[in-house]
Short mmCIF file of C-alpha atoms and ligand atoms in Angstrom, two decimals:
data_model
loop_
_atom_site.label_atom_id
_atom_site.label_comp_id
_atom_site.label_asym_id
_atom_site.label_seq_id
_atom_site.Cartn_x
_atom_site.Cartn_y
_atom_site.Cartn_z
CA MET A 704 11.77 -22.97 3.95
CA THR A 705 8.22 -21.44 5.91
CA ASP A 706 9.06 -17.95 7.01
CA ILE A 707 8.47 -15.45 4.29
CA SER A 708 11.64 -13.77 5.30
CA THR A 709 13.62 -16.64 4.42
CA GLN A 710 11.59 -17.12 1.03
CA LEU A 711 12.25 -13.51 0.40
CA ILE A 712 15.72 -14.05 0.41
CA HIS A 713 16.02 -17.92 -0.98
CA HIS A 714 13.94 -17.15 -4.25
CA PRO A 715 14.49 -19.46 -7.60
CA TYR A 716 16.23 -17.11 -9.64
CA ARG A 717 18.68 -18.65 -12.09
CA PRO A 718 21.69 -17.34 -12.84
CA PRO A 719 23.38 -17.87 -16.36
CA GLU A 720 26.07 -20.87 -16.16
CA GLY A 721 28.67 -20.58 -14.46
CA PHE A 722 27.91 -17.19 -12.52
CA GLU A 723 26.36 -18.29 -9.20
CA ALA A 724 25.96 -14.97 -7.82
CA MET A 725 23.72 -13.83 -5.03
CA ALA A 726 21.93 -10.48 -6.96
CA PRO A 727 19.69 -10.84 -10.03
CA GLY A 728 20.62 -9.24 -13.45
CA VAL A 729 19.65 -6.25 -13.85
CA HIS A 730 18.45 -6.72 -17.66
CA LYS A 731 17.26 -3.79 -19.87
CA ALA A 732 15.24 -3.80 -23.57
CA SER A 733 12.88 -2.19 -25.59
CA THR A 734 13.59 -5.07 -28.32
CA VAL A 735 13.96 -8.25 -27.69
CA PHE A 736 14.80 -10.37 -31.03
CA PHE A 737 12.89 -13.56 -31.89
CA PRO A 738 14.99 -16.11 -33.69
CA ASN A 739 12.30 -16.08 -36.84
CA VAL A 740 9.08 -14.84 -38.03
CA GLN A 741 7.28 -17.98 -36.85
CA ALA A 742 8.59 -17.40 -32.92
CA LEU A 743 7.07 -13.94 -33.73
CA ARG A 744 3.91 -14.48 -35.48
CA THR A 745 3.11 -16.86 -32.06
CA GLN A 746 4.98 -15.63 -29.02
CA GLU A 747 2.39 -14.26 -26.67
CA TRP A 748 2.97 -11.30 -24.47
CA MET A 749 0.73 -12.31 -21.86
CA ASP A 750 2.63 -16.00 -21.46
CA LYS A 751 5.30 -14.82 -19.16
CA SER A 752 7.40 -18.01 -19.91
CA GLY A 753 8.74 -15.59 -22.64
CA TYR A 754 9.89 -12.83 -23.50
CA THR A 755 8.39 -10.21 -26.47
CA TYR A 756 8.92 -6.47 -25.80
CA GLY A 757 10.57 -4.78 -22.86
CA LEU A 758 7.59 -3.02 -21.75
CA HIS A 759 5.99 -6.73 -21.10
CA GLY A 760 8.70 -7.42 -18.88
CA THR A 761 12.42 -8.50 -18.83
CA PRO A 762 14.30 -11.26 -16.81
CA THR A 763 14.36 -8.36 -13.71
CA THR A 764 11.11 -7.69 -13.63
CA PHE A 765 9.74 -10.92 -13.69
CA THR A 766 11.72 -11.89 -11.19
CA LEU A 767 10.71 -8.83 -9.21
CA GLU A 768 7.08 -9.93 -9.78
CA GLU A 769 7.42 -13.61 -8.63
CA ARG A 770 8.86 -11.99 -5.14
CA ILE A 771 6.42 -9.72 -4.75
CA ALA A 772 3.78 -12.90 -5.51
CA THR A 773 5.38 -14.54 -2.86
CA LEU A 774 5.54 -12.28 -0.83
CA GLU A 775 1.57 -11.87 -0.13
CA GLY A 776 0.61 -15.29 -1.24
CA GLY A 777 -0.74 -14.71 -4.19
CA ARG A 778 -0.04 -16.20 -8.09
CA PHE A 779 0.45 -13.11 -10.39
CA CYS A 780 1.71 -10.16 -9.96
CA VAL A 781 1.89 -6.82 -12.40
CA LEU A 782 3.86 -4.10 -12.05
CA ALA A 783 3.86 -0.13 -12.31
CA PRO A 784 5.79 3.21 -12.29
CA SER A 785 4.46 4.02 -8.41
CA GLY A 786 2.09 2.75 -5.68
CA LEU A 787 -0.49 5.48 -7.27
CA SER A 788 -0.08 3.90 -10.39
CA ALA A 789 -0.90 1.02 -9.62
CA LEU A 790 -3.73 1.70 -7.97
CA THR A 791 -5.16 3.50 -10.83
CA LEU A 792 -4.57 0.98 -13.13
CA VAL A 793 -7.08 -1.30 -10.67
CA ASP A 794 -9.80 1.71 -11.08
CA MET A 795 -8.87 1.39 -15.47
CA ALA A 796 -9.13 -2.98 -14.77
CA PHE A 797 -12.11 -3.08 -13.86
CA LEU A 798 -14.59 0.24 -14.07
CA ARG A 799 -16.42 1.46 -17.20
CA ALA A 800 -18.81 3.87 -17.87
CA GLY A 801 -21.75 3.66 -15.64
CA ASP A 802 -20.25 1.82 -12.90
CA GLN A 803 -19.69 3.00 -9.19
CA VAL A 804 -16.76 2.30 -6.87
CA LEU A 805 -17.04 2.76 -3.48
CA LEU A 806 -13.78 4.08 -1.28
CA PRO A 807 -13.76 4.04 2.91
CA ASP A 808 -13.80 7.61 3.59
CA ASN A 809 -10.27 7.62 5.22
CA ALA A 810 -8.36 6.31 1.86
CA TYR A 811 -5.42 7.33 0.32
CA GLY A 812 -6.30 10.99 -0.86
CA PRO A 813 -4.57 10.76 -4.34
CA GLY A 814 -7.14 7.25 -4.79
CA LYS A 815 -10.18 9.49 -4.10
CA ALA A 816 -8.66 12.52 -5.81
CA PHE A 817 -8.91 9.61 -9.22
CA ALA A 818 -12.42 8.82 -8.66
CA VAL A 819 -13.61 12.58 -8.07
CA LYS A 820 -11.52 14.10 -10.48
CA GLU A 821 -10.56 11.80 -13.36
CA LEU A 822 -13.58 8.71 -13.16
CA ALA A 823 -16.33 11.08 -12.63
CA GLN A 824 -15.89 13.08 -15.86
CA TRP A 825 -15.55 9.04 -17.77
CA GLY A 826 -18.91 8.62 -16.16
CA ILE A 827 -18.16 6.36 -13.24
CA ALA A 828 -19.87 7.08 -10.33
CA HIS A 829 -17.90 7.06 -6.68
CA ALA A 830 -19.20 7.35 -2.84
CA PHE A 831 -17.50 6.73 0.14
CA TYR A 832 -18.17 4.19 3.08
CA ASP A 833 -17.63 3.95 6.69
CA PRO A 834 -14.94 1.49 6.80
CA LEU A 835 -15.49 1.18 10.65
CA ASN A 836 -19.29 0.07 9.60
CA PRO A 837 -19.75 -2.95 7.40
CA ALA A 838 -23.72 -2.24 7.73
CA ASP A 839 -22.97 1.79 5.65
CA LEU A 840 -20.76 -0.49 3.13
CA ALA A 841 -24.13 -3.09 2.75
CA ALA A 842 -26.65 -0.17 2.86
CA ARG A 843 -24.21 1.68 0.08
CA ILE A 844 -23.76 -1.04 -2.67
CA GLY A 845 -26.24 -0.56 -5.56
CA PRO A 846 -26.82 -2.69 -8.97
CA SER A 847 -24.26 -0.43 -10.63
CA THR A 848 -21.46 -0.94 -7.74
CA ARG A 849 -18.15 -3.22 -9.35
CA LEU A 850 -15.16 -2.54 -7.28
CA VAL A 851 -15.04 -2.00 -3.51
CA TRP A 852 -12.02 -1.12 -1.95
CA ILE A 853 -10.43 -1.86 0.88
CA GLU A 854 -7.50 0.02 3.16
CA ALA A 855 -5.72 -1.60 6.18
CA PRO A 856 -5.55 0.85 8.15
CA GLY A 857 -7.15 3.84 7.02
CA SER A 858 -4.16 6.32 5.33
CA ILE A 859 -3.51 9.44 8.14
CA THR A 860 -5.83 8.07 10.72
CA LEU A 861 -5.18 4.79 10.88
CA GLU A 862 -8.65 2.70 11.61
CA PHE A 863 -7.92 -0.59 11.22
CA PRO A 864 -11.54 -1.99 9.20
CA ASP A 865 -12.86 -5.47 9.74
CA MET A 866 -11.89 -6.98 6.43
CA PRO A 867 -13.81 -10.70 6.65
CA ALA A 868 -16.56 -8.42 7.61
CA LEU A 869 -16.44 -6.02 4.54
CA VAL A 870 -15.71 -8.68 2.13
CA GLY A 871 -18.81 -10.90 4.02
CA VAL A 872 -20.56 -7.86 2.23
CA VAL A 873 -19.64 -7.65 -0.72
CA ARG A 874 -19.87 -11.54 -1.27
CA GLN A 875 -23.45 -11.53 -0.32
CA ALA A 876 -24.10 -8.93 -2.65
CA ASN A 877 -22.45 -10.95 -5.44
CA ALA A 878 -25.06 -13.88 -4.85
CA GLY A 879 -26.68 -14.34 -8.32
CA ARG A 880 -24.75 -11.35 -9.89
CA GLU A 881 -23.32 -11.40 -13.38
CA ARG A 882 -20.39 -9.07 -13.16
CA PRO A 883 -19.38 -9.70 -9.19
CA VAL A 884 -18.52 -6.82 -7.28
CA VAL A 885 -14.64 -6.96 -6.88
CA THR A 886 -12.89 -6.09 -3.69
CA ALA A 887 -9.11 -4.50 -3.88
CA LEU A 888 -7.28 -3.95 -0.55
CA ASP A 889 -4.40 -1.15 -0.56
CA ASN A 890 -2.03 -3.21 1.41
CA THR A 891 0.65 -1.34 1.32
CA TRP A 892 0.83 -0.68 5.65
CA GLY A 893 0.70 -4.59 5.68
CA ALA A 894 3.32 -4.80 2.88
CA GLY A 895 2.23 -8.91 2.57
CA LEU A 896 3.68 -9.37 6.49
CA ALA A 897 1.70 -8.09 8.79
CA PHE A 898 -1.43 -10.14 7.45
CA ASN A 899 -2.15 -12.15 4.30
CA ALA A 900 -4.73 -10.27 2.79
CA PHE A 901 -5.63 -13.25 -0.11
CA ASP A 902 -6.43 -15.19 3.59
CA LEU A 903 -8.79 -12.44 4.08
CA GLY A 904 -11.05 -12.54 1.38
CA VAL A 905 -9.63 -9.78 -0.53
CA ASP A 906 -9.34 -10.53 -4.77
CA VAL A 907 -7.25 -7.88 -5.71
CA SER A 908 -4.04 -7.18 -3.00
CA MET A 909 -1.93 -3.48 -4.48
CA GLN A 910 1.03 -2.17 -3.07
CA ALA A 911 3.25 0.85 -3.19
CA LEU A 912 7.19 -1.07 -3.04
CA THR A 913 8.45 2.76 -2.82
CA LYS A 914 7.20 2.11 0.89
CA TYR A 915 8.28 -0.67 2.72
CA PRO A 916 9.83 -3.14 -0.30
CA SER A 917 12.30 -0.81 -1.65
CA GLY A 918 13.11 0.74 1.78
CA GLY A 919 15.19 2.74 0.56
CA ALA A 920 13.72 6.03 -0.07
CA ASP A 921 15.20 6.15 -3.32
CA VAL A 922 12.32 4.88 -5.92
CA LEU A 923 8.65 4.79 -6.84
CA MET A 924 6.96 1.22 -7.45
CA GLY A 925 3.74 -0.24 -7.74
CA SER A 926 2.20 -3.35 -7.91
CA VAL A 927 -1.44 -5.42 -8.42
CA VAL A 928 -1.08 -9.01 -7.30
CA THR A 929 -4.32 -11.37 -7.59
CA ARG A 930 -4.53 -15.02 -7.24
CA ASP A 931 -7.60 -15.53 -9.64
CA GLU A 932 -6.36 -16.20 -13.49
CA SER A 933 -9.22 -14.00 -14.78
CA LEU A 934 -8.86 -11.05 -12.64
CA HIS A 935 -5.23 -11.22 -13.61
CA ARG A 936 -5.99 -11.25 -17.11
CA ASP A 937 -7.80 -8.21 -16.31
CA VAL A 938 -5.24 -6.43 -14.62
CA LEU A 939 -2.76 -7.50 -17.72
CA LEU A 940 -4.69 -5.92 -20.19
CA ALA A 941 -5.33 -3.05 -18.93
CA HIS A 942 -1.42 -2.67 -17.42
CA MET A 943 -0.48 -3.53 -21.47
CA ARG A 944 -3.12 -1.38 -23.14
CA LEU A 945 -2.02 2.11 -20.66
CA GLY A 946 1.63 1.35 -21.60
CA LEU A 947 2.96 1.00 -17.74
CA GLY A 948 6.38 -0.41 -17.88
CA VAL A 949 9.22 -0.45 -14.88
CA GLY A 950 12.74 0.38 -15.40
CA ALA A 951 15.16 -2.59 -14.57
CA ASN A 952 17.35 -0.53 -12.43
CA ASP A 953 14.28 0.44 -10.61
CA ALA A 954 13.59 -3.11 -10.45
CA GLU A 955 16.68 -4.01 -9.08
CA LEU A 956 16.27 -1.77 -5.95
CA VAL A 957 13.55 -3.35 -4.93
CA LEU A 958 14.52 -6.56 -5.26
CA ARG A 959 17.66 -5.44 -3.20
CA GLY A 960 15.09 -4.40 -0.37
CA LEU A 961 13.26 -7.55 -0.17
CA GLY A 962 16.35 -9.29 1.62
CA SER A 963 15.65 -6.96 4.24
CA MET A 964 12.19 -5.99 4.72
CA ALA A 965 11.02 -8.62 7.38
CA LEU A 966 13.97 -6.77 9.43
CA ARG A 967 13.26 -3.44 8.87
CA TYR A 968 9.27 -3.87 9.32
CA ALA A 969 10.22 -6.08 12.48
CA ALA A 970 11.88 -3.22 13.78
CA GLN A 971 10.13 -0.39 12.65
CA ASP A 972 7.19 -1.80 14.25
CA THR A 973 8.78 -2.16 17.60
CA ALA A 974 10.13 1.29 17.44
CA THR A 975 6.85 2.56 16.57
CA ARG A 976 4.90 0.75 18.88
CA GLU A 977 7.34 2.48 21.93
CA LEU A 978 7.18 5.67 20.39
CA ALA A 979 3.41 5.64 20.10
CA ALA A 980 3.33 4.13 23.97
CA TRP A 981 5.09 6.98 25.28
CA ALA A 982 3.60 10.14 22.95
CA GLN A 983 -0.18 9.03 24.82
CA THR A 984 1.79 10.29 27.93
CA GLN A 985 2.67 13.48 26.28
CA PRO A 986 1.37 17.15 27.61
CA GLY A 987 -1.59 17.88 25.14
CA VAL A 988 -1.91 14.76 23.16
CA GLU A 989 -5.58 14.56 22.87
CA CYS A 990 -4.63 11.00 21.49
CA VAL A 991 -2.66 8.33 19.84
CA LEU A 992 -3.49 6.68 16.83
CA HIS A 993 -2.26 2.96 15.83
CA PRO A 994 -3.53 -0.29 15.65
CA ALA A 995 -1.54 -2.10 18.26
CA LEU A 996 -2.60 0.62 20.64
CA PRO A 997 -5.98 -0.60 23.00
CA GLY A 998 -8.59 2.25 22.18
CA SER A 999 -7.52 3.18 19.04
CA PRO A 1000 -10.23 2.77 16.44
CA GLY A 1001 -10.40 -1.19 15.09
CA HIS A 1002 -8.07 -2.64 17.52
CA ASP A 1003 -9.41 -5.36 18.05
CA ALA A 1004 -9.56 -6.20 14.26
CA TRP A 1005 -6.36 -5.80 14.20
CA ARG A 1006 -5.80 -7.81 16.95
CA ARG A 1007 -7.55 -10.71 15.44
CA ASP A 1008 -6.59 -10.37 12.05
CA ALA A 1009 -2.96 -9.38 12.01
CA ARG A 1010 0.46 -9.97 13.48
CA ALA A 1011 2.40 -7.18 13.11
CA ALA A 1012 2.03 -3.22 12.51
CA ALA A 1013 3.98 -0.98 10.34
CA CYS A 1014 5.66 2.35 11.41
CA LEU A 1015 2.98 4.51 11.40
CA PHE A 1016 1.34 6.60 14.37
CA SER A 1017 -0.52 9.96 14.31
CA VAL A 1018 -0.74 11.88 17.43
CA VAL A 1019 -4.52 14.54 17.49
CA PHE A 1020 -3.61 17.36 20.06
CA GLN A 1021 -5.72 18.68 21.96
CA ASP A 1022 -7.85 21.51 20.33
CA HIS A 1023 -6.61 24.30 22.64
CA ILE A 1024 -2.94 24.23 20.94
CA PRO A 1025 -2.67 26.34 17.57
CA GLN A 1026 -1.60 25.32 14.37
CA ALA A 1027 0.87 27.81 14.68
CA ARG A 1028 2.11 25.81 17.57
CA ILE A 1029 2.72 22.63 16.31
CA ASP A 1030 3.75 23.78 13.42
CA ALA A 1031 6.62 25.15 15.88
CA PHE A 1032 6.97 21.71 17.36
CA LEU A 1033 7.35 20.06 13.79
CA ASP A 1034 10.54 22.69 12.42
CA ALA A 1035 11.98 22.34 16.06
CA LEU A 1036 12.42 18.40 15.25
CA GLN A 1037 15.66 17.28 13.87
CA CYS A 1038 16.31 13.46 13.60
CA PHE A 1039 12.21 13.40 12.37
CA ARG A 1040 12.33 15.24 9.01
CA LEU A 1041 9.58 17.13 6.85
CA GLY A 1042 8.38 15.18 3.87
CA TRP A 1043 5.80 12.75 2.49
CA SER A 1044 6.22 8.94 1.91
CA TRP A 1045 7.22 6.21 4.50
CA ALA A 1046 8.80 2.91 5.47
CA GLY A 1047 12.54 4.68 4.81
CA PRO A 1048 15.76 4.70 6.83
CA ILE A 1049 14.62 8.20 7.93
CA SER A 1050 11.62 9.20 9.90
CA LEU A 1051 9.84 11.56 8.71
CA CYS A 1052 6.70 13.49 9.57
CA ALA A 1053 3.78 15.50 8.34
CA PRO A 1054 0.88 17.44 9.75
CA TYR A 1055 -3.01 17.11 8.30
CA ASP A 1056 -6.10 18.80 8.34
CA VAL A 1057 -8.18 15.60 8.50
CA ALA A 1058 -11.87 17.50 8.72
CA ALA A 1059 -10.65 18.92 5.52
CA ILE A 1060 -9.72 15.75 3.55
CA ARG A 1061 -13.33 13.96 4.86
CA THR A 1062 -16.60 13.86 4.29
CA ARG A 1063 -17.98 12.49 6.97
CA THR A 1064 -17.65 14.15 10.77
CA TRP A 1065 -13.85 13.66 11.79
CA PRO A 1066 -14.55 13.37 15.90
CA HIS A 1067 -11.40 15.52 16.73
CA ARG A 1068 -10.95 19.31 16.89
CA GLY A 1069 -7.15 19.56 17.59
CA GLY A 1070 -4.54 19.33 14.70
CA LEU A 1071 -3.22 15.72 13.92
CA VAL A 1072 1.23 15.22 12.91
CA ARG A 1073 1.54 12.25 11.29
CA PHE A 1074 4.89 10.14 12.45
CA ALA A 1075 6.74 7.79 9.93
CA VAL A 1076 9.41 5.89 12.24
CA GLY A 1077 12.56 4.97 10.58
CA LEU A 1078 15.65 2.80 11.58
CA GLU A 1079 17.33 5.30 14.18
CA ALA A 1080 18.22 4.50 17.24
CA VAL A 1081 14.64 4.99 19.19
CA ALA A 1082 16.14 6.71 22.24
CA ASP A 1083 17.58 9.92 18.99
CA LEU A 1084 14.08 9.78 18.29
CA LYS A 1085 12.85 10.14 21.67
CA ALA A 1086 15.32 12.50 22.64
CA ASP A 1087 14.78 14.40 19.65
CA LEU A 1088 10.49 14.44 20.37
CA LEU A 1089 11.18 15.78 23.96
CA GLN A 1090 13.38 18.69 22.77
CA ALA A 1091 10.81 20.11 20.12
CA TRP A 1092 7.67 19.66 22.70
CA PRO A 1093 7.85 22.38 24.39
CA ASN A 1094 7.06 24.06 21.22
CA LEU A 1095 3.77 23.02 21.66
CA GLY A 1096 3.07 25.26 25.28
CA ALA A 1097 1.36 22.46 26.36
C1 LIG B 1469 2.40 5.81 -0.73
C2 LIG B 1469 1.27 5.15 -0.79
C3 LIG B 1469 0.21 5.08 -1.96
C4 LIG B 1469 1.17 5.85 -3.01
O1 LIG B 1469 2.34 4.94 -3.30
P1 LIG B 1469 3.21 5.73 -4.68
O2 LIG B 1469 4.45 5.32 -4.93
O3 LIG B 1469 4.30 7.38 -3.76
O4 LIG B 1469 2.58 7.00 -5.90
C5 LIG B 1469 -0.79 4.04 -2.00
N1 LIG B 1469 -1.55 3.72 -1.26
C6 LIG B 1469 -0.93 4.28 -0.02
C7 LIG B 1469 -1.43 3.88 1.41
C8 LIG B 1469 0.66 4.49 0.19
O5 LIG B 1469 1.01 4.60 1.83
#
């Protein structure tokens, strides 16, 4: 079983004696009984070969943790109640007052907001670096830097960074350091399928399981995967102290989604490339952003380091097209629904004001729409875009 799609279906879950079924059981608990006082005193919650309290895990959540670690080629996994809480868990596990965190300028917006609005109040500094320029990262790493976030590709604008180069910059800065800088990747887009984050050198991989692993647009969850045991320990301690837990029914939904995940990823990848290439040829388009399109920022790094691409593409319209026209176009779409998130069965779209969310100059002046391709037939999606396109007045 070398292919991850097969591994995700054949997992080592052991069903109860005499009940050999495919689905893992849904185990729920706050209290877990101990057989005697000795066991209660000695059963260590961090030792995941046993159970201590529902918040520290049940057979269902342990099974999902094992699956996600396998998916990402890591060794340890911790689950959090949303992708965003997994992201902030990484911040809190590694940052202390006086530290600095570096984020790519195109990072997931709420993760930036956490640094700007929360971490700053706790005496933790932040700065944004240009993800396409490793020298810019090198220039910003200082003695107090403790954590460097990477996102591949960036949110909304989908620039694909040279991850080995960024990791190389951090490794160089770490020579002789007592508290090494940790690299953390928001791996939601790659989902463990497009590339192996650990082979590319990152220390911590965080994912919104809300997206691909669930695939149903009906559950919120996040994960933090590590290979290094002491990094895992830091994450696990912060996780316990923050009281983060996930419900067994939600864990079951994600486990159910995993079996079809590789197929869904591949199908959405194919459809997205077709629609992104098609969109490039339509009137009023300044450019289409998608890592697999030649000319899209970071395309060369994507081609070298990744073997697949997720369901997202963004269209930047020519700046003579007013936002009201773009809004009318979006309102006219029927298959593509307006809403946040992605990787579910229904295609989604949303307008973004990129200039307002970037600290650097964004080279385009026209409006941007991000599309998330679902599982509908690609001909229907194209027909939908075509019927709405005249609203742009392009
Ligand atoms: C959706 C998303 C998150 C947050 O996940 P939620 O489960 O919605 O909190 C984080 N990072 C990226 C890149 C995402 O797309």
